[in-house]
Amino acid sequence: MPILQALVFATIFCGFFGIFLKQNLVMKILSMDVMSTGVIAFYVLIAARGGFFTPILDTAEPSVGYADPVPQAVILTAIVIGFSIQALMLVGVMKLSRDNPTLESREIEKTYSP
Amino acid sequence: MTAVMSLETATLVWIALPFLIGFSIYLLPKLARPAAMVMACLSWVYSLLLLQQDTALTMQLMDSFGVTLQLDALSGYFVLTNAMVTAAVLLYCWSSNKGAFFYTQVMVLHGAVNSAFICADFISLYVALEVIGVASFLLMTYARSDRAIWVGLRYLFISNTAMLFYLMGAVLLYQSGGTFAFAGLAQAPPEAIALMTLGLLTKGGIFVSGLWLPLTHSQAETPVSAMLSGVVVKTGVFPLVRCALLFPELQPLLGLLGVGTALLGVGYAMFEKDAKRMLAFHTVSQLGFVLAAPAVAGFYALTHGLVKSALFLGAGQLPDRNFKVLQKQPIAWPLWGVLAIAALSISGLPLLAGFGAKTLTLKTVQPWQVIGMNLAALGTAISFAKFIFLPHGNSKEGSLTASAEQPAATSINNPGFWLAMGLLLGGLVLANGFYLEAYSFKSMAKAMLTLGSGWSVYWLVIRQVPLKLPSMMEQFDNLIGTMSLMLTLLFWMVLA
């Protein structure tokens, strides 16, 4: 479990650093996706503290360790929201790429700053 | 309304209605403006119901782990702000050629902001904040210019990254207490508090995490900036205020951040040469006043929301955004009049509600905050002198330049603009009723003294100094990087 947790945090950090170290806007969006994957994994990990069984109540085996359904339900909402935001951002980037084909964020920022 | 149905039922209907109206608008574009206006009025009625609520009413929907709502007077003030600002923006846009899509987004934003103001658990709050983020992005990019898209993308990036940190904090909170409710914060580990505070500070535009705000709010279209600065940023501050009231041990941390952001924002605003950017920096500063005194945050947020949206709507009518140009070009006196009234209110002139709010806040803050907050109040008076001392002249000339700059529908001759201003400024005068005790000789003398010294500093120092503060901290990469620094800082502050 601790190794898994360390890996999850490593994913989150890689994603976070990618957001501001990568120059290309598409890479930035992908980094954000990596970060959100890390966060989702973190939720799943915490849900699995009590056990790995799918939390569907079964009268035959009452004493197995069920996974906690609450964080899973919550993160499902967050996945959907994250997905829709990503879609919106990619549409925005597509529009921007018409006039800024390299999609370098520094250049774009310089062009559109007052 | 209470006679017809209970407050619980009214709340459920009121929460669902804006989304219902929003999506029906898309099907029936003819009804867009009246339907949206009816919704704003309903929110107004509902907020008055909340304001009469002496004890907080807690609602738990869908059993345990469900949505928790908390209805009290504090929410009432914030909902009232939302209703007034939305109504003013709708009036302002009434005769413009905005499509149904615009009004749909306004309604979705209105509904999401409303739900953020009454929810009492971190996951409902998360959903509300994300909906707000998406709706604000769509409103910002309504013009579809490349610049608008870039500003919107930058906003969405920052807000989404902040919300990822927030989500991590939320699950740590759940791990320790088995609940997502605000009340579960009691057993929360410091890292959970630090992560969630970072998310909310960034969303709410506070201290260095809020430096994304000036560019975003100044580049958006006039009505959109009015909504963003008037209510939307307050959705990040409101949960912090709510938690500070629930857990007094959080108050030193948030109070310190409040003083910090009040001084930071006002420092930038004093030297800013661009009218809309100055107003946006001022939002950063005023949120500090809201945060510094959680007990009276509602009233301050109301006055600030009214003033800031009035100022943004007014500044959109100015012939130019640069103060240097404006100082040489007289503007129409009615426009100057509304701008000056709003600016005087935020500087704290008696007779306007800004005075009562400022007096109440300064009276409530802790002794160690007093010096910082008074300095910030002085800075407010200094920076708003820029609006008050704008040259004004014959209305003919001014309105002609204004309409040359703007499309005809949103020019100064637009009756919707004056109705919106009437609503906001009228609200400012009436809001005095919330705190009439402010009118003592001592506090009036203090307000006049602050105003007088602020104006003299403006004439003697600020007008002469051509200093321009660097905007390096507002670069996208630096904003994201600052989040990690701020997270470390918050963690140590929570531990201390």
mmCIF file of C-alpha atoms in Angstrom, chain B residues 213-442:
data_model
loop_
_atom_site.group_PDB
_atom_site.id
_atom_site.type_symbol
_atom_site.label_atom_id
_atom_site.label_comp_id
_atom_site.label_asym_id
_atom_site.label_seq_id
_atom_site.Cartn_x
_atom_site.Cartn_y
_atom_site.Cartn_z
ATOM 1 C CA LEU B 213 -8.019 37.555 -11.607
ATOM 2 C CA PRO B 214 -6.978 41.017 -12.903
ATOM 3 C CA LEU B 215 -6.341 39.867 -16.470
ATOM 4 C CA THR B 216 -9.413 37.627 -16.604
ATOM 5 C CA HIS B 217 -11.831 40.200 -15.219
ATOM 6 C CA SER B 218 -10.444 43.089 -17.220
ATOM 7 C CA GLN B 219 -10.416 41.266 -20.565
ATOM 8 C CA ALA B 220 -13.949 39.889 -20.325
ATOM 9 C CA GLU B 221 -16.885 41.746 -21.835
ATOM 10 C CA THR B 222 -18.460 44.446 -19.661
ATOM 11 C CA PRO B 223 -21.536 42.514 -18.381
ATOM 12 C CA VAL B 224 -19.458 39.360 -17.879
ATOM 13 C CA SER B 225 -16.816 41.196 -15.836
ATOM 14 C CA ALA B 226 -19.599 42.667 -13.725
ATOM 15 C CA MET B 227 -20.896 39.198 -12.910
ATOM 16 C CA LEU B 228 -17.462 37.666 -12.382
ATOM 17 C CA SER B 229 -16.254 40.392 -10.065
ATOM 18 C CA GLY B 230 -19.605 41.008 -8.417
ATOM 19 C CA VAL B 231 -20.552 37.486 -7.337
ATOM 20 C CA VAL B 232 -18.590 34.686 -8.957
ATOM 21 C CA VAL B 233 -15.328 35.156 -7.021
ATOM 22 C CA LYS B 234 -17.315 35.233 -3.789
ATOM 23 C CA THR B 235 -18.172 31.562 -4.249
ATOM 24 C CA GLY B 236 -14.561 30.791 -3.333
ATOM 25 C CA VAL B 237 -14.591 33.064 -0.308
ATOM 26 C CA PHE B 238 -17.979 32.034 1.054
ATOM 27 C CA PRO B 239 -16.996 28.461 2.105
ATOM 28 C CA LEU B 240 -13.901 29.858 3.817
ATOM 29 C CA VAL B 241 -16.067 32.309 5.730
ATOM 30 C CA ARG B 242 -18.505 29.559 6.616
ATOM 31 C CA CYS B 243 -15.700 27.302 7.904
ATOM 32 C CA ALA B 244 -14.111 30.169 9.836
ATOM 33 C CA LEU B 245 -17.431 30.700 11.621
ATOM 34 C CA LEU B 246 -17.772 26.972 12.355
ATOM 35 C CA PHE B 247 -14.191 26.615 13.583
ATOM 36 C CA PRO B 248 -12.798 29.728 15.251
ATOM 37 C CA GLU B 249 -9.333 28.155 15.277
ATOM 38 C CA LEU B 250 -9.177 28.754 11.508
ATOM 39 C CA GLN B 251 -9.761 32.472 11.974
ATOM 40 C CA PRO B 252 -6.139 33.568 12.565
ATOM 41 C CA LEU B 253 -5.032 31.832 9.356
ATOM 42 C CA LEU B 254 -7.837 33.280 7.230
ATOM 43 C CA GLY B 255 -7.598 36.661 8.942
ATOM 44 C CA LEU B 256 -3.919 36.887 8.066
ATOM 45 C CA LEU B 257 -4.644 35.952 4.446
ATOM 46 C CA GLY B 258 -7.431 38.556 4.446
ATOM 47 C CA VAL B 259 -5.123 41.367 5.553
ATOM 48 C CA GLY B 260 -2.463 40.167 3.103
ATOM 49 C CA THR B 261 -4.788 40.198 0.118
ATOM 50 C CA ALA B 262 -6.363 43.531 1.144
ATOM 51 C CA LEU B 263 -2.950 45.200 1.121
ATOM 52 C CA LEU B 264 -1.631 43.365 -1.953
ATOM 53 C CA GLY B 265 -4.669 44.213 -4.070
ATOM 54 C CA VAL B 266 -4.804 47.825 -3.021
ATOM 55 C CA GLY B 267 -1.042 48.209 -3.567
ATOM 56 C CA TYR B 268 -1.389 47.116 -7.179
ATOM 57 C CA ALA B 269 -4.598 49.109 -7.660
ATOM 58 C CA MET B 270 -3.003 52.394 -6.574
ATOM 59 C CA PHE B 271 -0.426 52.286 -9.348
ATOM 60 C CA GLU B 272 -2.606 50.760 -12.046
ATOM 61 C CA LYS B 273 -3.205 52.938 -15.092
ATOM 62 C CA ASP B 274 -5.928 50.863 -16.718
ATOM 63 C CA ALA B 275 -9.476 51.427 -15.435
ATOM 64 C CA LYS B 276 -10.756 47.851 -15.670
ATOM 65 C CA ARG B 277 -7.546 46.312 -14.354
ATOM 66 C CA MET B 278 -7.665 48.680 -11.409
ATOM 67 C CA LEU B 279 -11.209 47.557 -10.613
ATOM 68 C CA ALA B 280 -10.132 43.917 -10.854
ATOM 69 C CA PHE B 281 -7.186 44.452 -8.493
ATOM 70 C CA HIS B 282 -9.644 46.082 -6.188
ATOM 71 C CA THR B 283 -11.749 42.959 -6.151
ATOM 72 C CA VAL B 284 -8.656 41.086 -4.882
ATOM 73 C CA SER B 285 -8.340 43.668 -2.126
ATOM 74 C CA GLN B 286 -12.016 43.832 -1.149
ATOM 75 C CA LEU B 287 -12.259 40.062 -0.803
ATOM 76 C CA GLY B 288 -9.712 40.525 1.966
ATOM 77 C CA PHE B 289 -12.230 42.677 3.848
ATOM 78 C CA VAL B 290 -14.822 39.932 3.418
ATOM 79 C CA LEU B 291 -12.414 37.306 4.730
ATOM 80 C CA ALA B 292 -10.915 39.356 7.561
ATOM 81 C CA ALA B 293 -14.159 39.636 9.530
ATOM 82 C CA PRO B 294 -16.172 36.447 8.899
ATOM 83 C CA ALA B 295 -18.937 37.413 11.322
ATOM 84 C CA VAL B 296 -20.012 40.374 9.186
ATOM 85 C CA ALA B 297 -18.836 39.058 5.810
ATOM 86 C CA GLY B 298 -22.323 38.897 4.321
ATOM 87 C CA PHE B 299 -23.043 42.614 4.516
ATOM 88 C CA TYR B 300 -19.619 43.526 3.138
ATOM 89 C CA ALA B 301 -19.990 41.072 0.274
ATOM 90 C CA LEU B 302 -23.383 42.579 -0.590
ATOM 91 C CA THR B 303 -22.121 46.158 -0.743
ATOM 92 C CA HIS B 304 -19.013 45.133 -2.626
ATOM 93 C CA GLY B 305 -20.994 43.118 -5.166
ATOM 94 C CA LEU B 306 -23.338 46.044 -5.865
ATOM 95 C CA VAL B 307 -20.541 48.599 -6.139
ATOM 96 C CA LYS B 308 -18.188 46.484 -8.196
ATOM 97 C CA SER B 309 -20.761 45.490 -10.788
ATOM 98 C CA ALA B 310 -21.916 49.117 -11.046
ATOM 99 C CA LEU B 311 -18.322 50.235 -11.552
ATOM 100 C CA PHE B 312 -17.609 47.565 -14.167
ATOM 101 C CA LEU B 313 -20.798 48.395 -16.077
ATOM 102 C CA GLY B 314 -19.920 52.097 -15.869
ATOM 103 C CA ALA B 315 -16.278 51.621 -16.818
ATOM 104 C CA GLY B 316 -17.448 49.753 -19.918
ATOM 105 C CA GLN B 317 -19.032 53.028 -21.103
ATOM 106 C CA LEU B 318 -15.872 55.094 -20.756
ATOM 107 C CA PRO B 319 -14.388 56.242 -24.057
ATOM 108 C CA ASP B 320 -11.007 54.754 -23.135
ATOM 109 C CA ARG B 321 -9.606 52.425 -20.513
ATOM 110 C CA ASN B 322 -6.386 54.282 -19.838
ATOM 111 C CA PHE B 323 -6.595 56.878 -17.056
ATOM 112 C CA LYS B 324 -3.969 59.028 -18.814
ATOM 113 C CA VAL B 325 -6.266 59.436 -21.821
ATOM 114 C CA LEU B 326 -9.372 59.832 -19.664
ATOM 115 C CA GLN B 327 -7.809 62.685 -17.719
ATOM 116 C CA LYS B 328 -7.606 64.742 -20.907
ATOM 117 C CA GLN B 329 -11.016 63.834 -22.281
ATOM 118 C CA PRO B 330 -14.108 64.995 -20.382
ATOM 119 C CA ILE B 331 -16.828 62.364 -19.994
ATOM 120 C CA ALA B 332 -20.577 62.964 -19.877
ATOM 121 C CA TRP B 333 -21.667 64.156 -16.447
ATOM 122 C CA PRO B 334 -24.425 61.559 -15.853
ATOM 123 C CA LEU B 335 -21.868 58.792 -16.447
ATOM 124 C CA TRP B 336 -19.407 60.557 -14.190
ATOM 125 C CA GLY B 337 -22.158 60.885 -11.598
ATOM 126 C CA VAL B 338 -22.896 57.149 -11.329
ATOM 127 C CA LEU B 339 -19.208 56.258 -11.332
ATOM 128 C CA ALA B 340 -18.529 58.810 -8.615
ATOM 129 C CA ILE B 341 -21.413 57.583 -6.425
ATOM 130 C CA ALA B 342 -20.159 54.003 -6.674
ATOM 131 C CA ALA B 343 -16.558 55.064 -6.065
ATOM 132 C CA LEU B 344 -17.589 57.159 -3.057
ATOM 133 C CA SER B 345 -19.495 54.225 -1.601
ATOM 134 C CA ILE B 346 -16.544 51.866 -1.857
ATOM 135 C CA SER B 347 -14.257 54.537 -0.366
ATOM 136 C CA GLY B 348 -16.675 54.709 2.564
ATOM 137 C CA LEU B 349 -18.581 57.984 2.300
ATOM 138 C CA PRO B 350 -21.465 58.191 4.801
ATOM 139 C CA LEU B 351 -25.014 57.898 3.335
ATOM 140 C CA LEU B 352 -23.933 54.993 1.121
ATOM 141 C CA ALA B 353 -23.860 51.395 2.311
ATOM 142 C CA GLY B 354 -20.117 51.022 1.731
ATOM 143 C CA PHE B 355 -19.638 53.236 4.768
ATOM 144 C CA GLY B 356 -21.708 51.018 7.045
ATOM 145 C CA ALA B 357 -20.011 47.868 5.768
ATOM 146 C CA LYS B 358 -16.540 49.299 6.225
ATOM 147 C CA THR B 359 -17.305 50.616 9.709
ATOM 148 C CA LEU B 360 -18.774 47.292 10.770
ATOM 149 C CA THR B 361 -15.849 45.307 9.353
ATOM 150 C CA LEU B 362 -13.213 47.544 10.920
ATOM 151 C CA LYS B 363 -15.029 47.292 14.226
ATOM 152 C CA THR B 364 -15.200 43.484 14.096
ATOM 153 C CA VAL B 365 -11.621 42.641 13.056
ATOM 154 C CA GLN B 366 -9.093 41.454 15.624
ATOM 155 C CA PRO B 367 -6.804 44.074 17.203
ATOM 156 C CA TRP B 368 -3.763 42.834 15.277
ATOM 157 C CA GLN B 369 -5.589 43.278 11.972
ATOM 158 C CA VAL B 370 -6.705 46.844 12.602
ATOM 159 C CA ILE B 371 -3.621 48.631 11.249
ATOM 160 C CA GLY B 372 -3.517 46.581 8.061
ATOM 161 C CA MET B 373 -7.221 46.958 7.358
ATOM 162 C CA ASN B 374 -7.190 50.709 7.982
ATOM 163 C CA LEU B 375 -4.243 51.057 5.612
ATOM 164 C CA ALA B 376 -6.194 49.076 3.024
ATOM 165 C CA ALA B 377 -9.216 51.366 3.537
ATOM 166 C CA LEU B 378 -6.950 54.376 2.986
ATOM 167 C CA GLY B 379 -5.555 52.743 -0.148
ATOM 168 C CA THR B 380 -9.114 52.221 -1.401
ATOM 169 C CA ALA B 381 -9.814 55.932 -1.020
ATOM 170 C CA ILE B 382 -6.558 56.763 -2.826
ATOM 171 C CA SER B 383 -7.164 54.497 -5.796
ATOM 172 C CA PHE B 384 -10.814 55.422 -6.261
ATOM 173 C CA ALA B 385 -9.890 59.091 -6.360
ATOM 174 C CA LYS B 386 -8.892 58.251 -9.944
ATOM 175 C CA PHE B 387 -12.573 57.751 -10.780
ATOM 176 C CA ILE B 388 -13.895 60.591 -8.662
ATOM 177 C CA PHE B 389 -11.578 63.207 -10.164
ATOM 178 C CA LEU B 390 -12.162 62.288 -13.786
ATOM 179 C CA PRO B 391 -12.918 65.440 -15.773
ATOM 180 C CA HIS B 392 -16.568 65.683 -16.767
ATOM 181 C CA GLY B 393 -18.255 68.092 -19.070
ATOM 182 C CA ASN B 394 -21.012 68.672 -21.535
ATOM 183 C CA SER B 395 -22.996 65.481 -21.986
ATOM 184 C CA LYS B 396 -23.242 65.826 -25.795
ATOM 185 C CA GLU B 397 -19.562 65.441 -26.521
ATOM 186 C CA GLY B 398 -19.040 62.642 -24.024
ATOM 187 C CA SER B 399 -21.890 60.457 -25.189
ATOM 188 C CA LEU B 400 -20.798 60.838 -28.793
ATOM 189 C CA THR B 401 -17.326 59.493 -28.090
ATOM 190 C CA ALA B 402 -18.805 56.724 -25.988
ATOM 191 C CA SER B 403 -21.125 55.531 -28.722
ATOM 192 C CA ALA B 404 -18.375 55.694 -31.318
ATOM 193 C CA GLU B 405 -16.375 53.278 -29.217
ATOM 194 C CA GLN B 406 -19.168 50.858 -28.317
ATOM 195 C CA PRO B 407 -21.803 49.213 -30.466
ATOM 196 C CA ALA B 408 -25.005 51.252 -30.388
ATOM 197 C CA ALA B 409 -26.952 48.809 -28.264
ATOM 198 C CA THR B 410 -24.662 49.026 -25.245
ATOM 199 C CA SER B 411 -23.828 52.717 -25.503
ATOM 200 C CA ILE B 412 -24.599 55.245 -22.843
ATOM 201 C CA ASN B 413 -27.925 56.047 -24.493
ATOM 202 C CA ASN B 414 -29.101 52.560 -23.635
ATOM 203 C CA PRO B 415 -31.944 52.810 -21.084
ATOM 204 C CA GLY B 416 -31.031 49.354 -19.748
ATOM 205 C CA PHE B 417 -27.719 50.732 -18.530
ATOM 206 C CA TRP B 418 -29.442 53.431 -16.491
ATOM 207 C CA LEU B 419 -31.997 50.945 -15.099
ATOM 208 C CA ALA B 420 -29.173 48.639 -14.059
ATOM 209 C CA MET B 421 -27.355 51.528 -12.429
ATOM 210 C CA GLY B 422 -30.542 52.626 -10.693
ATOM 211 C CA LEU B 423 -31.021 49.139 -9.311
ATOM 212 C CA LEU B 424 -27.445 48.785 -8.067
ATOM 213 C CA LEU B 425 -27.050 52.283 -6.642
ATOM 214 C CA GLY B 426 -30.564 52.238 -5.177
ATOM 215 C CA GLY B 427 -29.631 48.966 -3.537
ATOM 216 C CA LEU B 428 -26.572 50.661 -2.099
ATOM 217 C CA VAL B 429 -28.660 53.373 -0.450
ATOM 218 C CA LEU B 430 -31.274 50.927 0.858
ATOM 219 C CA ALA B 431 -28.627 48.507 2.165
ATOM 220 C CA ASN B 432 -27.815 51.152 4.756
ATOM 221 C CA GLY B 433 -30.831 49.796 6.611
ATOM 222 C CA PHE B 434 -28.884 46.647 7.540
ATOM 223 C CA TYR B 435 -26.606 48.581 9.852
ATOM 224 C CA LEU B 436 -27.935 51.989 10.878
ATOM 225 C CA GLU B 437 -25.817 52.044 14.038
ATOM 226 C CA ALA B 438 -22.840 53.002 11.878
ATOM 227 C CA TYR B 439 -24.001 56.609 11.905
ATOM 228 C CA SER B 440 -22.191 57.791 14.998
ATOM 229 C CA PHE B 441 -20.172 60.980 15.020
ATOM 230 C CA LYS B 442 -16.912 59.123 15.630
#
